[in-house]
Amino acid sequence: MSKNNDELFKNVVSHTKEYGFVFPSSEIYDGLSAVYDYGQLGSELKNNIKTYWWKSMVQLNENIVGIDSAIFMHPKIWKASGHVDGFADPMIDNKDSKKRYRADNLIEDKIARYIKDGKSEKADQLQTDMDAALAADDLPKLKELIELHEIACPVSGTRNWTDVRQFNLMFSTQMGAMAEGSDEVYLRPETAQGIFVNFLNVQKSGRMRIPFGIAQIGKAFRNEVIARQFIMRMREFEQMEMQFFVKPGTEMEWYAHWKESRLKWHLAVGTPAEKYRFHDHVKLAHYANAAVDIEFEFPFGFKEVEGIHSRTDFDLSQHEKFSGKKLQYFDTVENKNYVPYVIETSIGLDRMFLLTLCNAYEEQDLSTEEKQDSRTVLHLHPCLAPVKAAVFPLTKKDGLPEKAREIMDLLKLDFNLQYDEKDSIGKRYRRQDAIGTPVCITADHQTLEDNTVTIRHRDSMEQERVNAADLDTILGKLVSWKNLLS
Ligand code: GAP
C-alpha cells in the first residue's frame, strides 16, 4: 500500500469508529481479534446493503426465493461438502515466539519485500514455486521455501520453524447439556450448505421449476488465523449467497448471465467501473467447471468481494450419497429425473460494507482565498445512506424547533431521520456530510409564514427552497429503490 493509500485507509477506519459505523468487539476488554461490532449507523448501512441485494435477487426475480436456515447443521453435512477434510490453511509455528502463521502469507510478505527491494526476478521465482507447492498440496515444499529464502518470524526474529500442517478453519462446539456423550457440531463456514440441504423442501413446497434460485443472507464463521485489513477477513462475518439450479448442460449460459448481472448490481450504486475487475480462477476446485471473483480496488489493492462459481452437481450429489436421500428434480419437459447443476453467487456483506465506505469517503478541501475550510464527506447512494435526511430549526427559539419537529413527525415513519439543533448550521451540515446524509432540511422564520423550507444537498452543497408539504414526495423520489433496480 502506498503511503497515501495507507493513510487514507487508516482515516477510513478511524472515521467508522468516530461516527458509530464499526467498533472493535469487546473493546473495554481490549478487543477480540478479527471480530467487530456494527454501531448505530453501521447497522443501518448494513441493513440497506442487505435490502438492496435481497430486492435485486428475490423480489425482482420471480424464480428466486429466499430462506433463512440455521447456523447449526448436522455434522455429516460438512463431511459431505468436503469442509471436514479439505477446508484448511497451511500453517507453521515459530518455536521461539510460539506464534502461528499461514505459510503462504509468510512467503507472500517475502515476495513483497523482494519487489520493494527491486529483486523482481527472485520475487517471480518465489511466486511460481509457491503457487506450484500450493497447487500440489506439497507442505514440505512450502517449509523448504521458507527456509531457503531465510524467512524469519516477525516477532522472535528466528528461523526456528515447525513443519507446515493443515489447520481446519471450522469452529466446533458441543451440542447438548453435557460435553461428554454429546455431539460435536460446527458453526457453518458458509451459508450455501443450508440452501443445498433444503433444495427439495423449497422446490416442492414452492412448486419451483428449473431454472430457479434460492437466496440466503446469514452469518458464517471461520477460524481465520491471520486477521488482516479490518473487516476484510473476520472470524464471524455475513454472506449473501444464491444457488441457481439449472439443467445440466446449460450451466455456462447461466454462469455468463450471473457474471454480468452481478457486476451490474455493483455498478448501479455509482462506483466507477475501473474500480472493478474480474479475476478468473486458473486452478479450479475439483467440483467447479468455471469460477470467477469480482474484485474491487481497495486502498490496499484489488481484492475479492464476490465469487461466482459453476459448482456442477457436486454438492447435491454428495448430499445424496451421505444422506441416502434422493435430491433430484423431475423435469416435465424432458420427462426425466436429474440432479441439477448449480451456479453460485456469493458476496461477503462485510466486504461490501467496507467497499461502500472506501468508495464513498472523501476529504475535501473547500478553502478559498478568504478562508481555510475542509470537510469529510461520505458520497453514499441515497438508498444506502443510513440517515436519509436531517431536520434542523435555524435557531433554538421563535417556535422554530416546534416547526422542525412537526416536519420531522410527518416524515419519520417513512424515512430514517435525524433532528439536530445544536451548534451553527454550518457545523450541523458538516456532521451530516460525515455520515453521508443526502439532504438537510432547515426550518427558518419564513417557514412559519409560508411553510417553505430549505433543502441543502450533500454533494453539490446547493440549496433550494421547497414547500414542506412536498417533502414526502421529494424524499420518496430521492431514496426510491427504483433508482437502483430498474
Ligand atoms: N459458498 C462459497 C464461499 O463461501 P468464499 O469465496 O469462501 O466462497 C465468499 O466466500 C465470500 O465471502 C468472499 O468473496 C468474501 O467476500 C466473503 N468472505 C469469505 N471469508 C471471509 C472472512 N473471513 N471475512 C469476511 N468476509 C469473508
XYZ file of C-alpha atoms and ligand atoms in Angstrom:
513
model
C 0.000 0.000 0.000
C 1.471 3.405 -0.921
C 1.785 5.966 1.917
C -1.187 7.960 0.645
C -3.404 4.901 0.378
C -2.150 3.656 3.723
C -3.092 6.949 5.349
C -6.418 7.071 3.522
C -7.316 3.598 4.749
C -6.321 4.470 8.335
C -8.558 7.547 8.104
C -11.487 5.481 6.802
C -11.077 3.020 9.677
C -10.950 5.740 12.345
C -13.904 7.545 10.698
C -16.022 4.384 11.005
C -15.342 4.300 14.753
C -15.737 8.026 15.379
C -19.167 8.150 13.734
C -20.618 4.860 15.016
C -20.261 2.582 11.995
C -17.885 -0.126 13.293
C -16.333 -0.800 16.726
C -13.757 -3.416 17.741
C -15.655 -6.184 19.523
C -15.363 -6.316 23.343
C -13.281 -3.154 23.237
C -13.360 -2.463 27.002
C -11.658 -5.869 27.423
C -9.015 -4.895 24.825
C -10.967 -6.394 21.926
C -11.258 -9.839 20.364
C -9.047 -10.407 17.364
C -10.759 -10.309 13.946
C -14.215 -9.743 15.461
C -16.089 -6.440 15.076
C -19.407 -4.898 16.123
C -21.554 -2.675 13.930
C -22.672 0.550 15.592
C -25.825 2.617 15.242
C -25.039 3.884 11.734
C -23.144 0.768 10.626
C -26.133 -1.467 11.261
C -28.362 0.893 9.225
C -25.897 0.858 6.311
C -25.532 -2.909 6.549
C -29.323 -3.361 6.532
C -29.606 -1.121 3.469
C -26.992 -3.183 1.590
C -28.869 -6.356 2.545
C -32.155 -4.856 1.320
C -30.531 -3.840 -1.959
C -29.241 -7.383 -2.503
C -32.472 -9.086 -1.376
C -34.665 -6.910 -3.591
C -32.462 -7.429 -6.633
C -32.288 -11.196 -6.110
C -35.579 -12.258 -4.557
C -38.064 -9.500 -5.281
C -37.103 -8.817 -8.894
C -36.682 -12.438 -9.989
C -39.881 -14.447 -9.939
C -37.863 -17.663 -9.997
C -35.702 -16.858 -6.934
C -36.924 -17.294 -3.359
C -35.190 -16.576 -0.064
C -34.699 -18.732 3.030
C -33.152 -18.408 6.486
C -31.558 -21.696 7.547
C -29.995 -22.469 10.939
C -26.337 -21.871 11.750
C -26.056 -25.316 13.384
C -26.438 -28.160 10.942
C -25.953 -31.933 11.053
C -22.188 -32.603 11.269
C -22.375 -35.026 8.332
C -23.195 -32.061 6.081
C -19.644 -30.764 6.475
C -18.208 -34.203 5.748
C -20.318 -34.369 2.564
C -19.401 -30.854 1.457
C -15.687 -31.549 1.897
C -15.170 -28.980 4.653
C -14.112 -31.508 7.338
C -11.318 -32.902 5.199
C -10.437 -30.039 2.896
C -11.264 -26.639 4.416
C -7.835 -25.869 5.805
C -4.948 -23.427 5.562
C -1.248 -24.413 5.614
C 0.090 -23.220 8.985
C 3.545 -23.034 10.506
C 4.591 -22.195 14.093
C 7.691 -20.406 15.276
C 9.073 -22.448 18.205
C 10.573 -19.413 19.963
C 7.724 -16.876 19.777
C 5.038 -19.626 19.777
C 3.289 -17.578 17.075
C 1.390 -19.333 14.302
C 1.370 -18.084 10.697
C -0.178 -19.014 7.396
C 2.790 -20.370 5.440
C 1.615 -18.757 2.186
C 1.222 -15.359 3.906
C 4.804 -15.502 5.208
C 6.010 -16.243 1.682
C 3.793 -13.518 0.169
C 5.316 -10.982 2.576
C 8.786 -12.061 1.449
C 7.735 -11.652 -2.219
C 6.501 -8.124 -1.418
C 9.873 -7.338 0.201
C 11.774 -8.654 -2.846
C 9.636 -6.389 -5.081
C 10.235 -3.402 -2.795
C 13.983 -4.037 -2.945
C 13.901 -4.223 -6.765
C 14.586 -8.013 -6.842
C 11.751 -8.788 -9.237
C 13.307 -11.982 -10.662
C 13.591 -13.502 -7.182
C 10.012 -12.416 -6.446
C 8.690 -14.050 -9.642
C 10.557 -17.282 -8.962
C 9.303 -17.500 -5.383
C 5.734 -16.774 -6.533
C 5.942 -19.576 -9.134
C 7.401 -22.031 -6.616
C 4.789 -21.186 -4.004
C 1.893 -21.492 -6.487
C 3.184 -24.918 -7.565
C 3.551 -26.099 -3.949
C 0.045 -24.882 -3.043
C -1.492 -26.458 -6.153
C 0.139 -29.800 -5.284
C -0.684 -29.510 -1.539
C 3.049 -30.007 -1.037
C 3.515 -28.887 2.604
C 7.214 -29.939 2.947
C 7.961 -27.839 -0.160
C 6.360 -24.769 1.478
C 8.623 -25.250 4.508
C 11.619 -25.695 2.208
C 10.811 -22.346 0.526
C 10.542 -20.617 3.927
C 13.963 -21.976 4.904
C 15.578 -21.397 1.509
C 14.516 -17.736 1.455
C 15.573 -17.262 5.076
C 12.146 -16.089 6.228
C 12.240 -15.200 9.926
C 9.426 -14.860 12.464
C 8.400 -11.179 12.627
C 8.127 -11.468 16.442
C 11.162 -13.524 17.585
C 13.289 -12.828 14.521
C 14.400 -16.500 14.482
C 14.021 -19.190 11.815
C 13.197 -21.967 14.275
C 10.094 -23.340 12.491
C 7.850 -26.378 12.956
C 6.687 -28.368 9.930
C 3.846 -26.922 7.875
C 0.487 -28.501 8.832
C -3.065 -28.131 7.589
C -5.265 -26.269 10.074
C -9.034 -26.622 9.659
C -10.891 -23.304 9.615
C -14.177 -24.537 11.076
C -15.185 -23.681 14.635
C -16.703 -26.577 16.541
C -18.734 -26.835 19.717
C -20.745 -29.447 21.631
C -24.479 -29.827 21.219
C -26.366 -30.994 24.320
C -26.125 -30.158 28.009
C -23.078 -32.306 28.753
C -19.849 -32.122 26.857
C -19.420 -35.863 27.445
C -21.506 -38.003 25.147
C -22.716 -35.005 23.196
C -22.210 -34.477 19.502
C -19.633 -32.168 18.038
C -21.265 -29.626 15.734
C -19.736 -26.890 13.613
C -20.600 -23.232 13.229
C -21.308 -23.047 9.492
C -18.344 -21.725 7.466
C -20.687 -20.757 4.573
C -24.441 -20.303 4.208
C -24.555 -22.266 0.941
C -24.956 -25.730 2.501
C -28.170 -24.611 4.252
C -29.536 -23.975 0.759
C -28.385 -27.298 -0.721
C -29.918 -29.412 2.043
C -33.231 -27.543 1.653
C -33.254 -27.851 -2.127
C -36.143 -30.355 -2.271
C -38.122 -28.715 0.572
C -38.150 -25.411 -1.305
C -38.636 -26.936 -4.754
C -41.644 -28.983 -3.673
C -43.304 -26.525 -1.252
C -42.769 -23.597 -3.632
C -43.575 -25.635 -6.790
C -40.376 -24.270 -8.287
C -39.410 -25.197 -11.817
C -35.871 -25.291 -13.113
C -34.162 -22.907 -13.639
C -34.725 -21.417 -10.169
C -32.681 -19.970 -7.338
C -32.597 -19.992 -3.543
C -31.052 -16.997 -1.790
C -29.948 -16.505 1.800
C -28.265 -13.869 3.962
C -26.618 -15.033 7.162
C -23.659 -15.369 9.468
C -20.709 -17.600 8.681
C -17.739 -18.422 10.904
C -14.148 -19.209 10.015
C -11.219 -19.558 12.367
C -9.029 -17.326 10.205
C -5.560 -17.431 11.674
C -4.382 -14.249 10.111
C -6.717 -11.314 10.526
C -5.985 -8.595 8.001
C -7.312 -5.283 6.817
C -10.022 -4.517 9.340
C -13.377 -6.136 8.404
C -11.998 -7.746 5.212
C -11.147 -11.009 6.944
C -13.094 -11.746 10.090
C -13.837 -14.794 12.188
C -17.567 -14.019 12.290
C -18.971 -12.445 9.147
C -22.031 -12.367 6.923
C -22.578 -13.762 3.462
C -25.271 -13.110 0.855
C -25.397 -16.253 -1.262
C -27.625 -17.529 -4.024
C -27.618 -21.003 -5.553
C -29.210 -21.149 -9.002
C -30.327 -24.651 -10.032
C -30.182 -25.365 -13.771
C -30.479 -28.193 -16.272
C -27.089 -29.911 -16.784
C -25.502 -28.616 -19.978
C -26.992 -25.112 -19.629
C -24.710 -24.051 -16.777
C -22.286 -22.000 -18.890
C -25.101 -19.768 -20.217
C -26.275 -19.137 -16.661
C -22.716 -18.589 -15.446
C -22.320 -15.833 -18.083
C -25.712 -14.407 -17.113
C -24.893 -14.161 -13.389
C -21.421 -12.796 -14.026
C -22.901 -9.898 -15.972
C -25.877 -9.418 -13.672
C -23.788 -9.269 -10.511
C -21.328 -6.735 -11.925
C -24.303 -4.590 -12.981
C -25.572 -4.700 -9.384
C -22.212 -3.444 -8.120
C -22.006 -0.626 -10.671
C -25.588 0.628 -10.205
C -24.694 2.453 -6.967
C -22.366 4.688 -8.957
C -18.990 3.047 -8.276
C -16.608 3.775 -11.186
C -16.256 0.717 -13.470
C -12.442 0.950 -13.393
C -12.524 0.151 -9.679
C -13.803 -3.337 -10.513
C -12.295 -6.264 -12.364
C -12.990 -9.946 -12.916
C -10.386 -12.436 -11.828
C -10.860 -15.870 -13.420
C -9.696 -18.807 -11.300
C -6.887 -20.607 -13.094
C -6.840 -23.596 -10.763
C -10.439 -24.717 -10.308
C -11.702 -26.517 -7.209
C -12.366 -30.186 -8.004
C -16.154 -29.616 -8.089
C -16.184 -26.463 -10.250
C -16.105 -26.142 -14.027
C -15.794 -22.333 -14.000
C -15.121 -19.738 -11.296
C -14.506 -16.015 -11.209
C -14.001 -13.416 -8.486
C -15.359 -9.890 -8.680
C -12.533 -7.774 -7.287
C -12.629 -4.172 -6.088
C -9.706 -1.797 -5.826
C -9.458 -1.095 -2.085
C -6.770 1.338 -0.841
C -4.652 -1.803 -0.214
C -5.127 -3.149 -3.761
C -7.597 -5.252 -5.776
C -9.291 -7.832 -3.521
C -12.123 -10.319 -3.885
C -15.577 -9.142 -2.852
C -17.741 -11.740 -4.528
C -17.299 -15.167 -6.104
C -19.341 -16.672 -8.941
C -18.874 -20.413 -9.233
C -20.265 -23.054 -11.528
C -20.385 -25.890 -8.960
C -21.722 -28.669 -11.243
C -23.884 -31.237 -9.370
C -21.173 -31.765 -6.744
C -22.982 -30.575 -3.598
C -26.370 -32.157 -4.279
C -24.735 -35.451 -5.348
C -22.570 -35.512 -2.229
C -25.624 -34.923 -0.015
C -27.454 -37.716 -1.863
C -24.516 -40.006 -1.104
C -24.114 -39.062 2.563
C -27.824 -38.796 3.473
C -29.062 -41.683 1.374
C -31.938 -39.431 0.156
C -32.617 -38.606 -3.479
C -32.096 -34.932 -4.302
C -33.318 -34.940 -7.868
C -35.635 -32.886 -9.981
C -38.262 -34.341 -12.300
C -38.134 -32.322 -15.491
C -41.596 -32.486 -17.058
C -40.313 -31.100 -20.367
C -37.538 -33.696 -20.647
C -39.655 -36.324 -18.872
C -36.727 -37.462 -16.725
C -35.082 -37.079 -13.313
C -31.708 -35.456 -12.862
C -29.503 -33.833 -10.239
C -29.467 -30.123 -11.203
C -26.263 -28.217 -11.826
C -25.656 -25.107 -9.743
C -24.361 -21.590 -10.339
C -23.485 -19.870 -7.077
C -23.137 -16.149 -6.407
C -21.514 -15.471 -3.039
C -20.772 -11.997 -1.722
C -19.363 -11.043 1.679
C -21.646 -8.446 3.260
C -18.855 -7.012 5.411
C -16.542 -6.643 2.407
C -19.358 -4.920 0.507
C -19.779 -2.617 3.509
C -16.057 -1.772 3.521
C -16.080 -1.281 -0.255
C -19.041 1.084 0.047
C -17.306 3.176 2.701
C -13.918 3.263 0.936
C -15.619 4.333 -2.281
C -17.777 6.978 -0.597
C -15.122 8.555 1.653
C -13.657 11.896 0.580
C -11.641 14.551 2.389
C -12.478 17.759 0.516
C -10.512 20.967 0.639
C -13.032 23.832 0.382
C -10.564 26.652 1.070
C -10.990 29.956 -0.709
C -8.688 32.977 -0.831
C -10.556 34.381 2.151
C -10.606 31.349 4.451
C -9.382 27.833 5.047
C -12.124 25.214 5.022
C -12.497 21.470 4.567
C -14.992 18.702 5.095
C -15.082 14.909 5.217
C -17.982 13.602 3.217
C -19.423 10.167 2.501
C -20.878 10.178 -1.025
C -23.216 7.266 -0.279
C -26.024 6.458 -2.693
C -29.215 7.818 -1.024
C -30.731 4.313 -0.967
C -27.777 3.078 1.099
C -27.283 6.147 3.320
C -28.023 5.309 6.998
C -29.836 8.616 7.584
C -31.981 9.835 4.707
C -32.409 13.445 5.840
C -31.591 15.689 8.789
C -34.110 18.246 10.034
C -32.864 21.478 11.650
C -34.509 24.554 13.128
C -32.415 27.589 12.103
C -32.302 28.715 15.743
C -33.465 27.276 19.065
C -36.147 29.942 19.568
C -39.178 31.701 17.993
C -41.099 28.408 17.643
C -38.637 27.039 15.046
C -37.800 23.821 16.988
C -41.547 23.080 17.232
C -41.974 23.662 13.488
C -38.952 21.447 12.661
C -40.321 18.675 14.919
C -43.704 18.962 13.189
C -41.968 18.376 9.820
C -39.967 15.521 11.287
C -43.104 13.833 12.671
C -44.715 13.909 9.216
C -41.755 12.123 7.626
C -40.220 9.843 10.241
C -42.450 6.839 9.658
C -41.223 6.532 6.085
C -37.640 7.758 6.372
C -34.820 7.383 8.891
C -34.218 10.994 10.000
C -32.059 12.872 12.491
C -33.062 16.039 14.344
C -30.291 18.463 15.308
C -30.493 21.941 16.838
C -27.015 22.165 18.398
C -24.251 24.467 17.032
C -24.271 26.579 13.882
C -25.986 25.395 10.713
C -22.542 25.027 9.099
C -21.350 22.630 11.806
C -24.593 20.668 11.574
C -24.114 20.306 7.772
C -20.572 19.003 8.339
C -21.788 16.386 10.830
C -24.347 15.093 8.315
C -21.821 15.168 5.431
C -19.540 12.958 7.510
C -22.217 10.254 7.831
C -23.440 10.542 4.235
C -26.896 12.082 4.801
C -28.086 13.078 1.293
C -30.078 16.182 2.320
C -30.553 18.579 5.233
C -33.892 20.357 5.723
C -33.945 23.677 7.599
C -36.990 25.391 9.047
C -36.469 29.182 9.392
C -38.630 32.249 10.042
C -40.040 32.168 6.507
C -41.252 28.608 7.196
C -43.584 30.000 9.869
C -45.106 32.326 7.279
C -45.369 30.230 4.094
C -44.489 26.632 5.132
C -41.425 26.544 2.856
C -38.067 25.111 3.972
C -34.556 24.982 2.531
C -33.124 21.713 1.312
C -29.345 21.553 1.194
C -27.828 18.796 -0.961
C -24.805 16.907 0.390
C -22.706 16.511 -2.778
C -23.290 19.839 -4.531
C -23.846 21.755 -1.235
C -26.501 23.686 -3.170
C -29.691 24.849 -1.509
C -33.219 25.223 -2.788
C -36.471 26.378 -1.257
C -39.407 23.962 -1.377
C -42.828 23.624 0.167
C -42.719 21.460 3.304
C -45.855 19.693 2.071
C -43.802 18.333 -0.875
C -41.013 16.860 1.275
C -42.633 13.450 1.410
C -42.607 13.201 -2.407
C -39.128 14.724 -2.752
C -37.563 12.312 -0.248
C -39.581 9.407 -1.651
C -38.100 10.006 -5.108
C -34.592 10.512 -3.738
C -34.419 7.189 -1.895
C -36.657 5.088 -4.150
C -35.216 1.633 -4.893
C -36.319 2.253 -8.484
C -33.212 4.470 -8.791
C -31.062 1.386 -8.332
C -33.080 -1.506 -9.562
C -34.834 -0.509 -12.759
N -20.070 -20.605 -0.694
C -18.889 -20.124 -1.322
C -17.991 -19.401 -0.423
O -18.190 -19.342 0.781
P -15.810 -17.952 -0.399
O -15.008 -17.395 -1.534
O -15.070 -18.759 0.623
O -16.957 -18.820 -1.078
C -17.480 -15.953 -0.377
O -16.583 -16.780 0.339
C -17.327 -14.505 0.035
O -17.421 -14.392 1.461
C -15.962 -13.904 -0.313
O -15.958 -13.394 -1.629
C -15.837 -12.793 0.728
O -16.495 -11.624 0.274
C -16.585 -13.346 1.922
N -15.649 -13.871 2.946
C -15.016 -15.059 2.954
N -14.260 -15.199 4.062
C -14.422 -14.065 4.782
C -13.914 -13.590 6.033
N -13.114 -14.335 6.788
N -14.286 -12.357 6.462
C -15.120 -11.582 5.722
N -15.637 -11.986 4.540
C -15.302 -13.206 4.070
